[in-house]
mmCIF file with all atom_site columns, C-alpha atoms and ligand atoms in Angstrom:
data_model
loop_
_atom_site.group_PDB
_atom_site.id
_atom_site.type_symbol
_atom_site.label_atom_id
_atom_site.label_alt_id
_atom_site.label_comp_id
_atom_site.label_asym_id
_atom_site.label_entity_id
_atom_site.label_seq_id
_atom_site.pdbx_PDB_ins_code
_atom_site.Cartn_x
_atom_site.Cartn_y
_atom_site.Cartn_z
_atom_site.occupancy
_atom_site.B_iso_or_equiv
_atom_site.pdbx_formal_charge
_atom_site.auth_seq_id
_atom_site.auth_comp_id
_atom_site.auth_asym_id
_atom_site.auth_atom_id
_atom_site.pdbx_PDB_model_num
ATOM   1   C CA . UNK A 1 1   ? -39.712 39.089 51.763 1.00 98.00 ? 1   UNK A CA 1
ATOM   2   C CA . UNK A 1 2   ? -39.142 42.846 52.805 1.00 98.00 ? 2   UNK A CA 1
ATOM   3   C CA . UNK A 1 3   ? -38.229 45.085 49.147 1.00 98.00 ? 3   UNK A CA 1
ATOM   4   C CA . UNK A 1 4   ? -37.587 48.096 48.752 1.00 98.00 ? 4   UNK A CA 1
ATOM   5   C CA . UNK A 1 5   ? -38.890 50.396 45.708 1.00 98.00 ? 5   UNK A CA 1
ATOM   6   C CA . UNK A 1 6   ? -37.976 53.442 44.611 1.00 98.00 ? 6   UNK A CA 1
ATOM   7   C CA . UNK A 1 7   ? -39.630 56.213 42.992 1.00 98.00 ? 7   UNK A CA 1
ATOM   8   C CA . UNK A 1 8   ? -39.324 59.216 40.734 1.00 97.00 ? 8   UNK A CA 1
ATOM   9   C CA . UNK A 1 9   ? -41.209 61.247 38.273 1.00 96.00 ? 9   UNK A CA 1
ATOM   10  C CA . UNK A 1 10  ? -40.535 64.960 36.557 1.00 95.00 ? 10  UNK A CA 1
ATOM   11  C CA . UNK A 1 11  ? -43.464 64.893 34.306 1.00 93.00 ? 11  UNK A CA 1
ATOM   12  C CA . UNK A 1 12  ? -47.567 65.129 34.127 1.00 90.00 ? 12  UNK A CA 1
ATOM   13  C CA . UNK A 1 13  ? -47.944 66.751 37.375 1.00 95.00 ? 13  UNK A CA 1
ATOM   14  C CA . UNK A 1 14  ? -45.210 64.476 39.604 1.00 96.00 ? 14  UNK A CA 1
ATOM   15  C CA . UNK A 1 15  ? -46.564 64.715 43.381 1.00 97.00 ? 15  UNK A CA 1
ATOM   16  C CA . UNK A 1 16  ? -49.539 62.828 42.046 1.00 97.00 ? 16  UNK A CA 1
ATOM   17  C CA . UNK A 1 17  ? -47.813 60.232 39.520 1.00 96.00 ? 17  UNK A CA 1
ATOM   18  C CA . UNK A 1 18  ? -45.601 58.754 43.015 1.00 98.00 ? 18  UNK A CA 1
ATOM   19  C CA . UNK A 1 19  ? -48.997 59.471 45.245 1.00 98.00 ? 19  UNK A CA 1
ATOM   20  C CA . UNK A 1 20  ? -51.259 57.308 43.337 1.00 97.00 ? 20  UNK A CA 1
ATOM   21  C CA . UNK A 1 21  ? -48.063 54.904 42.268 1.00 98.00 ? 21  UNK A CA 1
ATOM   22  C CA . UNK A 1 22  ? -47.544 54.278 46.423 1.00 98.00 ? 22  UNK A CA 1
ATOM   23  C CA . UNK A 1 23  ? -51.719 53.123 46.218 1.00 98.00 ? 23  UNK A CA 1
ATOM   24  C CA . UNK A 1 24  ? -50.629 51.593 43.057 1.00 98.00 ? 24  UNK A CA 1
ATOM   25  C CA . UNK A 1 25  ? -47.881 49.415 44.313 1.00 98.00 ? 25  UNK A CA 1
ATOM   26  C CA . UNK A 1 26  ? -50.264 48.604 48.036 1.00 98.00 ? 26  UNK A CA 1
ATOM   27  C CA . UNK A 1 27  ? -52.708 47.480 45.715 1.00 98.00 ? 27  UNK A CA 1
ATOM   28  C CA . UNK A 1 28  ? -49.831 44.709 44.142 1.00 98.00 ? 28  UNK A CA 1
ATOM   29  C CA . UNK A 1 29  ? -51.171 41.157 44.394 1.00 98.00 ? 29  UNK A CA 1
ATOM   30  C CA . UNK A 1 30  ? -49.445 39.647 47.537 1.00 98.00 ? 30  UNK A CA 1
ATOM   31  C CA . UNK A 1 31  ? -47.474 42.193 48.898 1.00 98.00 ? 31  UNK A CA 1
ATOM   32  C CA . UNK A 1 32  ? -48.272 44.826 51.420 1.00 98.00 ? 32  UNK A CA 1
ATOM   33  C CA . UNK A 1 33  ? -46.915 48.368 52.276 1.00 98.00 ? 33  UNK A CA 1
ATOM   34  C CA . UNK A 1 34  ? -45.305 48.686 55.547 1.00 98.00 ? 34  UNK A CA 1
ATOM   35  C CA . UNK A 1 35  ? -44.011 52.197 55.176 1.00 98.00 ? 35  UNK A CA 1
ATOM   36  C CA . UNK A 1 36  ? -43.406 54.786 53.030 1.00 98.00 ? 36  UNK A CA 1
ATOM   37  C CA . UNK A 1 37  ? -40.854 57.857 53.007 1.00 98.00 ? 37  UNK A CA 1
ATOM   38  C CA . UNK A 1 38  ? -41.794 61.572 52.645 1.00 97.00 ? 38  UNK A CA 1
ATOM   39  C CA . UNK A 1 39  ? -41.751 63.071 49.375 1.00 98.00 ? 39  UNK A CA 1
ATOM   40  C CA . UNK A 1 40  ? -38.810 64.771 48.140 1.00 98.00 ? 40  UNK A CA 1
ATOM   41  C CA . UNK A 1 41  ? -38.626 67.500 45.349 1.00 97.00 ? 41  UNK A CA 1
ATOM   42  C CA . UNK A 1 42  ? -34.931 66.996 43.762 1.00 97.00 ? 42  UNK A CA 1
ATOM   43  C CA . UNK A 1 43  ? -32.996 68.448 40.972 1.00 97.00 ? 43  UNK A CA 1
ATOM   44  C CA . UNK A 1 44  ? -32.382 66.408 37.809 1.00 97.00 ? 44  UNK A CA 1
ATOM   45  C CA . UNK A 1 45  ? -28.927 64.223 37.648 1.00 95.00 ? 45  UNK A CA 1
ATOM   46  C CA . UNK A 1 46  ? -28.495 64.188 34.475 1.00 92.00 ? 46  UNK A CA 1
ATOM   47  C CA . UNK A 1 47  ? -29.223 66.565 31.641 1.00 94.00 ? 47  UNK A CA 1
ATOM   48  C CA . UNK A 1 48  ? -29.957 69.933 33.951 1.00 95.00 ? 48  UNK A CA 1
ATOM   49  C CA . UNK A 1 49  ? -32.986 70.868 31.359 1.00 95.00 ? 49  UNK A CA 1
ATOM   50  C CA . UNK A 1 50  ? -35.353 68.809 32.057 1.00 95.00 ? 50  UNK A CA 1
ATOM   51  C CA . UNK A 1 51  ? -38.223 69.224 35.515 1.00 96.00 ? 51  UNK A CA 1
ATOM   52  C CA . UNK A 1 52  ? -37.260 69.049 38.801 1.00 97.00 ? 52  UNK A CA 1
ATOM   53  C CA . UNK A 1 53  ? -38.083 65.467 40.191 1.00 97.00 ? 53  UNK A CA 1
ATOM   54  C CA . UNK A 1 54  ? -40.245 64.305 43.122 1.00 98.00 ? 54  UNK A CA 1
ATOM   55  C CA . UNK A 1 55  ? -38.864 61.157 44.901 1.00 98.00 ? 55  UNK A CA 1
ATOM   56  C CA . UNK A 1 56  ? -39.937 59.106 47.327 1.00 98.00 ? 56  UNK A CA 1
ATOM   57  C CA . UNK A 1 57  ? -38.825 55.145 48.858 1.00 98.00 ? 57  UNK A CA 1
ATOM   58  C CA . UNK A 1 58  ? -41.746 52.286 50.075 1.00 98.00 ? 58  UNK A CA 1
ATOM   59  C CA . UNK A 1 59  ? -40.765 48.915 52.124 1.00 98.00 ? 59  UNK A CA 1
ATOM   60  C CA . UNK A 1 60  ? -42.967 46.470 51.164 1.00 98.00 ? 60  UNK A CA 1
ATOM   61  C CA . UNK A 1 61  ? -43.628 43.205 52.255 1.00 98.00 ? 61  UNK A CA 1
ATOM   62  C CA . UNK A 1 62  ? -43.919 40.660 49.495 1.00 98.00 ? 62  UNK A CA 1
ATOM   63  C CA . UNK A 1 63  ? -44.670 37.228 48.371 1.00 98.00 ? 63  UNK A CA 1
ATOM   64  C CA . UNK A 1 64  ? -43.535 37.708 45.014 1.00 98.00 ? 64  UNK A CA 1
ATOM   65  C CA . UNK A 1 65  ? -40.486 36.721 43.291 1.00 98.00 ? 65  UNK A CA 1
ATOM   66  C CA . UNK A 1 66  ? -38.226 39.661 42.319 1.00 98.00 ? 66  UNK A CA 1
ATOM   67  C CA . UNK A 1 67  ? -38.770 39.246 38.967 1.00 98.00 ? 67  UNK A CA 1
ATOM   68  C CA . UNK A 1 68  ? -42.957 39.117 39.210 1.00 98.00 ? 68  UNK A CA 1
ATOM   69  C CA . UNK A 1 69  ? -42.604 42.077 41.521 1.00 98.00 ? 69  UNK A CA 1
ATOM   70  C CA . UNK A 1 70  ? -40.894 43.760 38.663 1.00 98.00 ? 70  UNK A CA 1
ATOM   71  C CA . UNK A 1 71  ? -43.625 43.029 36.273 1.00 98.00 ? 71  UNK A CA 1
ATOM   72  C CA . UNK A 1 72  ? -45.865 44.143 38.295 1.00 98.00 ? 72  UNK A CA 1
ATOM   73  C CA . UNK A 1 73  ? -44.445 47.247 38.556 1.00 98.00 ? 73  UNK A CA 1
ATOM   74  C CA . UNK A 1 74  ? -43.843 47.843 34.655 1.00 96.00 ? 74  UNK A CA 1
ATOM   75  C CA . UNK A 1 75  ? -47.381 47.075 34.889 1.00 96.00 ? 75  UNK A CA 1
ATOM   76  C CA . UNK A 1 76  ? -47.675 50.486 36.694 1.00 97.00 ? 76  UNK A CA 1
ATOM   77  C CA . UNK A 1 77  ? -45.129 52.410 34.929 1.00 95.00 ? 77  UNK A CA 1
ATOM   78  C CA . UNK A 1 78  ? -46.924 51.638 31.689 1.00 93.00 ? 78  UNK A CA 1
ATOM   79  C CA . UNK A 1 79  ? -50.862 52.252 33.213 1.00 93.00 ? 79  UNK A CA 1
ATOM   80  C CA . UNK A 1 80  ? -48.972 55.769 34.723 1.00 91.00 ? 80  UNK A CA 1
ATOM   81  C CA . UNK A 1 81  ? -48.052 56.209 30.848 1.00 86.00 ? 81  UNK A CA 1
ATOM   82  C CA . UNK A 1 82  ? -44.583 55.613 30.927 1.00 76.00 ? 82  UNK A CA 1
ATOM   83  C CA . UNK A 1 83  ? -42.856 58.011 28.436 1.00 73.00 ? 83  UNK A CA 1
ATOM   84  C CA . UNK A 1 84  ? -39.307 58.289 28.890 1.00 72.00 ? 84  UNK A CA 1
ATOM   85  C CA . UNK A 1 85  ? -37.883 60.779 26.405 1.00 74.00 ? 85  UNK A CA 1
ATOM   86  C CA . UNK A 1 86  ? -34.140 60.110 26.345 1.00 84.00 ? 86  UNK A CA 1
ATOM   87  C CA . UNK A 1 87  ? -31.400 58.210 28.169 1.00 88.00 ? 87  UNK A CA 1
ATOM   88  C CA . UNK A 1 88  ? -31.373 59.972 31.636 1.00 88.00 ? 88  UNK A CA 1
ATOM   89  C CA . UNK A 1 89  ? -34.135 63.069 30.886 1.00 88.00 ? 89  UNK A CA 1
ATOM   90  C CA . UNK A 1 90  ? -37.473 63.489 32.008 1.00 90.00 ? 90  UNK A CA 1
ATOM   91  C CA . UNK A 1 91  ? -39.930 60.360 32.579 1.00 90.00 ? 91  UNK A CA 1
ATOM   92  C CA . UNK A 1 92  ? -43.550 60.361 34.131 1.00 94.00 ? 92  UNK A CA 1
ATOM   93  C CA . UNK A 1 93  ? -42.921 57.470 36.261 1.00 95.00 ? 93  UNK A CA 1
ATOM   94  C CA . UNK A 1 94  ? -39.881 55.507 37.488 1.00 95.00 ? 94  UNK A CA 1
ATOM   95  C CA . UNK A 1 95  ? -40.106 52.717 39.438 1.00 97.00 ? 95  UNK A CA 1
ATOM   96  C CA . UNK A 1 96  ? -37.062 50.429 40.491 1.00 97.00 ? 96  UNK A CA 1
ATOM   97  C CA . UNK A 1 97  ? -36.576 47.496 43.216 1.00 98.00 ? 97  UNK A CA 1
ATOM   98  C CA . UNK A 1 98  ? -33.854 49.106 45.229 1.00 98.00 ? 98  UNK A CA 1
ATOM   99  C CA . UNK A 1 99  ? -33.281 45.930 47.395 1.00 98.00 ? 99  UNK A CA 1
ATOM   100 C CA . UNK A 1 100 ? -35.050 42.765 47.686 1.00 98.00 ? 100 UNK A CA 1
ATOM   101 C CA . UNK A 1 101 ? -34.299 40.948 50.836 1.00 97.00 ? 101 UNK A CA 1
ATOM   102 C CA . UNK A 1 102 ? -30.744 40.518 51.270 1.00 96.00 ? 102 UNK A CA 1
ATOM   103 C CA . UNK A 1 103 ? -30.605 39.070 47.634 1.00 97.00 ? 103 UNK A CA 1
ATOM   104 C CA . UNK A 1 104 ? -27.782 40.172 45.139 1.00 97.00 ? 104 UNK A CA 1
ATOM   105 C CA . UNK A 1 105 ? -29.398 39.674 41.211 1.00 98.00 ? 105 UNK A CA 1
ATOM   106 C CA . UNK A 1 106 ? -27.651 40.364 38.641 1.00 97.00 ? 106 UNK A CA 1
ATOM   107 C CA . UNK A 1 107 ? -29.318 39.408 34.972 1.00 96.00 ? 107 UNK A CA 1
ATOM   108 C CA . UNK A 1 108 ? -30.718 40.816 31.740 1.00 96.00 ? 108 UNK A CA 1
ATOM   109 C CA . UNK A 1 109 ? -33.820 42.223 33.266 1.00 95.00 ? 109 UNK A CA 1
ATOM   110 C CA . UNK A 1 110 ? -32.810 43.011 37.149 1.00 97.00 ? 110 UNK A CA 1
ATOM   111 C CA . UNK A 1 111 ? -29.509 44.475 38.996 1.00 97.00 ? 111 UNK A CA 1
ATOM   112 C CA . UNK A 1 112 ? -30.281 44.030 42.625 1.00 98.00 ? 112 UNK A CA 1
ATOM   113 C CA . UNK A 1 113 ? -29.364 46.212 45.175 1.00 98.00 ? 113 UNK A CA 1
ATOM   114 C CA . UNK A 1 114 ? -30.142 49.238 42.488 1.00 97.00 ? 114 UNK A CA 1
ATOM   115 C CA . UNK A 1 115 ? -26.650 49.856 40.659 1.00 93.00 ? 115 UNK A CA 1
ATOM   116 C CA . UNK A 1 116 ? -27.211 54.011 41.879 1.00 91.00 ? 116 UNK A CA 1
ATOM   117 C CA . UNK A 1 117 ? -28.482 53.401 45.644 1.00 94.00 ? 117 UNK A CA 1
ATOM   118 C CA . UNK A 1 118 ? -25.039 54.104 46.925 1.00 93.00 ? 118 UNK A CA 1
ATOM   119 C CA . UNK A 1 119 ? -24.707 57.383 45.388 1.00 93.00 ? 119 UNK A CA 1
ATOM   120 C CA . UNK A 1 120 ? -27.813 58.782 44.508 1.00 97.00 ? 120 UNK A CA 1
ATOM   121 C CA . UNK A 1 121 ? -29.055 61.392 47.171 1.00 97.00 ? 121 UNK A CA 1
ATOM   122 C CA . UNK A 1 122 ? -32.443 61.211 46.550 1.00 98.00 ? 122 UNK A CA 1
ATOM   123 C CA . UNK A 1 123 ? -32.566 57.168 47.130 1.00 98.00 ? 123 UNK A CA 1
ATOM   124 C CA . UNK A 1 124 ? -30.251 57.586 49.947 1.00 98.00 ? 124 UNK A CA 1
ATOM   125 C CA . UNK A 1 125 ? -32.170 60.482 52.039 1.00 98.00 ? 125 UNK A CA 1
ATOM   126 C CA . UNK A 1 126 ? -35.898 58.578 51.437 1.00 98.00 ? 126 UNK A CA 1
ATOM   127 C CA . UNK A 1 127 ? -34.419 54.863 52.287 1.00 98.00 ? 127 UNK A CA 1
ATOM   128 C CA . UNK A 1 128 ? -32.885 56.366 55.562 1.00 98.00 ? 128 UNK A CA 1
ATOM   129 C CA . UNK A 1 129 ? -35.959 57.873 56.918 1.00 98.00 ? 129 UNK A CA 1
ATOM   130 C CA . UNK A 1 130 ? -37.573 54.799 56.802 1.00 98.00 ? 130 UNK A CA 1
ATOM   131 C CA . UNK A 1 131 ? -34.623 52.191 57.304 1.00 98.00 ? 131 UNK A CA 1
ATOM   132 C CA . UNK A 1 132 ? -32.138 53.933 59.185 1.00 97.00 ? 132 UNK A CA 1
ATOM   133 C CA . UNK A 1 133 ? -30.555 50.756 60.581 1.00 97.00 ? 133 UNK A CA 1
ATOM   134 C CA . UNK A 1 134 ? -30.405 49.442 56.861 1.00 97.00 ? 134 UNK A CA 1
ATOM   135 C CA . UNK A 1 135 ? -27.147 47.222 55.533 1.00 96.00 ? 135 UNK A CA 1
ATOM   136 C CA . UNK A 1 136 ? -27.456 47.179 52.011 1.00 97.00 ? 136 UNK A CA 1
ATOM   137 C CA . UNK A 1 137 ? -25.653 44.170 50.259 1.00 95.00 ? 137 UNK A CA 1
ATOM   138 C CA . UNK A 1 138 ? -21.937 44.935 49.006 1.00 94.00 ? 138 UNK A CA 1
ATOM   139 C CA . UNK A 1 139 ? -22.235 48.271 50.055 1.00 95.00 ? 139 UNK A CA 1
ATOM   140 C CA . UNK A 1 140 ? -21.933 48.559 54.054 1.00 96.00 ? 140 UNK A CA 1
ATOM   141 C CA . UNK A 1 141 ? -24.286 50.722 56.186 1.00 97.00 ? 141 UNK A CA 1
ATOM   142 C CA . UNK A 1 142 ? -26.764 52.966 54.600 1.00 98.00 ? 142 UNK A CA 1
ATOM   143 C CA . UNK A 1 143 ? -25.917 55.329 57.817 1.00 98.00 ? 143 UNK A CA 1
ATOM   144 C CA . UNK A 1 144 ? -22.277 55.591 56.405 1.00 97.00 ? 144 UNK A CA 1
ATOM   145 C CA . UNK A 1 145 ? -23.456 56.201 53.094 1.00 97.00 ? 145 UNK A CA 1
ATOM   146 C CA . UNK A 1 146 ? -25.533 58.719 53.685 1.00 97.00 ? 146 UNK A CA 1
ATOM   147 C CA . UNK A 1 147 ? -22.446 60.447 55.958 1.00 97.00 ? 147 UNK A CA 1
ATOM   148 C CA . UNK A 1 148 ? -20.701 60.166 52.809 1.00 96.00 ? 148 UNK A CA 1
ATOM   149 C CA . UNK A 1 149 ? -23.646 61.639 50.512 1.00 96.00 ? 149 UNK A CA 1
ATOM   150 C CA . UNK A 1 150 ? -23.951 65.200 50.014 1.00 96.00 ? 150 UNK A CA 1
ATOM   151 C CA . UNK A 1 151 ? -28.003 65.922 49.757 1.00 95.00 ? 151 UNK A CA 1
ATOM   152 C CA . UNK A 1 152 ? -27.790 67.506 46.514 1.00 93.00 ? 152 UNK A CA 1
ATOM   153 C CA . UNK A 1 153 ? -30.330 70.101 46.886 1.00 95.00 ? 153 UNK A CA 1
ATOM   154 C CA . UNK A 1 154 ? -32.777 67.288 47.876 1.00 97.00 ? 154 UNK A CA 1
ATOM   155 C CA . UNK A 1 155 ? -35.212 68.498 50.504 1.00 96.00 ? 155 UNK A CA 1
ATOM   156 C CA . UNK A 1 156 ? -38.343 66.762 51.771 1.00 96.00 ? 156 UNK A CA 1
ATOM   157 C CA . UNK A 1 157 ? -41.962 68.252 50.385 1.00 93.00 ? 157 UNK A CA 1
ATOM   158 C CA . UNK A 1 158 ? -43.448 69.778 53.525 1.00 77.00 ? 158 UNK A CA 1
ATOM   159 C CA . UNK A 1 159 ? -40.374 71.799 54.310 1.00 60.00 ? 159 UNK A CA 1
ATOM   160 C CA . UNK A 1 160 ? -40.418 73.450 50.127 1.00 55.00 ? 160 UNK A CA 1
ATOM   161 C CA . UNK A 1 161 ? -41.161 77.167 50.062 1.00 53.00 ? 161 UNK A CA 1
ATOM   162 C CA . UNK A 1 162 ? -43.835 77.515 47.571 1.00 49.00 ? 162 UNK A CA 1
HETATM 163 N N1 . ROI B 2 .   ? -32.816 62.692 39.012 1.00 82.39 ? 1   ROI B N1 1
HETATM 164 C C1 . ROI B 2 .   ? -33.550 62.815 40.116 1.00 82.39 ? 1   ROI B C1 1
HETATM 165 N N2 . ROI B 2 .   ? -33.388 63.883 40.906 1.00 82.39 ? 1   ROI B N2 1
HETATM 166 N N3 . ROI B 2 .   ? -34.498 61.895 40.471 1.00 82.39 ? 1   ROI B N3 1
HETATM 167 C C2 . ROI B 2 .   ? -34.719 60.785 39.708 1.00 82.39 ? 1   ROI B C2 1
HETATM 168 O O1 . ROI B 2 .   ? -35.569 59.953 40.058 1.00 82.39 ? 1   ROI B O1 1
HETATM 169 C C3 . ROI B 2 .   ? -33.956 60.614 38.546 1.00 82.39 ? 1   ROI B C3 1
HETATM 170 N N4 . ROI B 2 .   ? -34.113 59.523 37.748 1.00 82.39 ? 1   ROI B N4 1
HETATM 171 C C4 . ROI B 2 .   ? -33.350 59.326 36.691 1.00 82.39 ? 1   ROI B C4 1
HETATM 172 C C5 . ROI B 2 .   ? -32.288 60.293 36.261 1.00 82.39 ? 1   ROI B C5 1
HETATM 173 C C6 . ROI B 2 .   ? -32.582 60.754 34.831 1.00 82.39 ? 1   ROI B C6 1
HETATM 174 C C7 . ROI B 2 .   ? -30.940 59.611 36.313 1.00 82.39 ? 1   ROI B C7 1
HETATM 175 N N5 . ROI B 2 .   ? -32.237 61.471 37.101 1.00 82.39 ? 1   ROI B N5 1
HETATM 176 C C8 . ROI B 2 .   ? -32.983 61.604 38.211 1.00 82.39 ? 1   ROI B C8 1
HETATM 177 O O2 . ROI B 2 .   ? -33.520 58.213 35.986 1.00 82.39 ? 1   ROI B O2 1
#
């Protein structure tokens, strides 16, 4: 099955938490990268005082049931020391299934296509560099969403002043 996975950090030195999470998640059992966006530093939604965020989308290809491909990355989260401060503030490492085939979940544990993907710029930007063509379940064409999405101040790594 082709997934989708989104990630985000803000804490404990960020470019490296979703760098070594993409080797992380290529390493999964039964599942293999097939491409991966560029990274993107973003400003926080949510509280404003918290870190600038880097953010970044992977396809994978997987064998894995959506909900072992979710353990297996809470498996990550927690080995990246997972400390999430407060509802919406600053977390070392995110990790969510942004869309798993063309599968609509919807249970305790798993919302599938990610509840935000529609309006959140930096899932939108990363997901259409690498799926441009993308439909997303319930939502229409990620090319029409993006139209729709202003980029927030979201702007890919390489092209960041330092
Ligand atoms: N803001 C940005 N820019 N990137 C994120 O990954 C992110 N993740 C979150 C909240 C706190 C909503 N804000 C975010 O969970």
């Amino acid at each position: 099955m082709l997934a989708y996975i989104g990630l985000g950090s803000n804490l404990a030195d960020p470019q490296q938490q979703v760098r070594t999470a993409i080797d992380d998640i290529s390493a999964i059992t039964e599942t293999s990268l097939l491409a991966q966006s560029s990274l993107y530093h973003s400003p926080p939604m949510g509280p404003q005082d918290q870190p600038d965020y880097i953010n970044a989308v992977v396809a994978v290809e997987t064998a894995l049931s959506p909900h072992a491909l979710l353990d297996a990355l809470q498996q990550i989260e927690q080995k990246h020391g997972r400390i999430r401060k407060r509802h919406w503030g600053e977390r070392t490492l995110d990790l969510d299934i942004l869309l798993y085939a063309d599968k609509v979940i919807e249970d305790e544990r798993l919302t599938v296509p990610h509840p935000g993907i529609a309006e959140r710029a930096f899932v939108v930007y990363p997901l259409a560099e690498i799926a441009p063509a993308l439909q997303i379940p319930g939502h229409g064409s990620l090319a029409t969403i993006k139209a729709n999405c202003p980029p927030e101040g979201i702007e890919p790594l390489e092209n960041k002043q330092s």
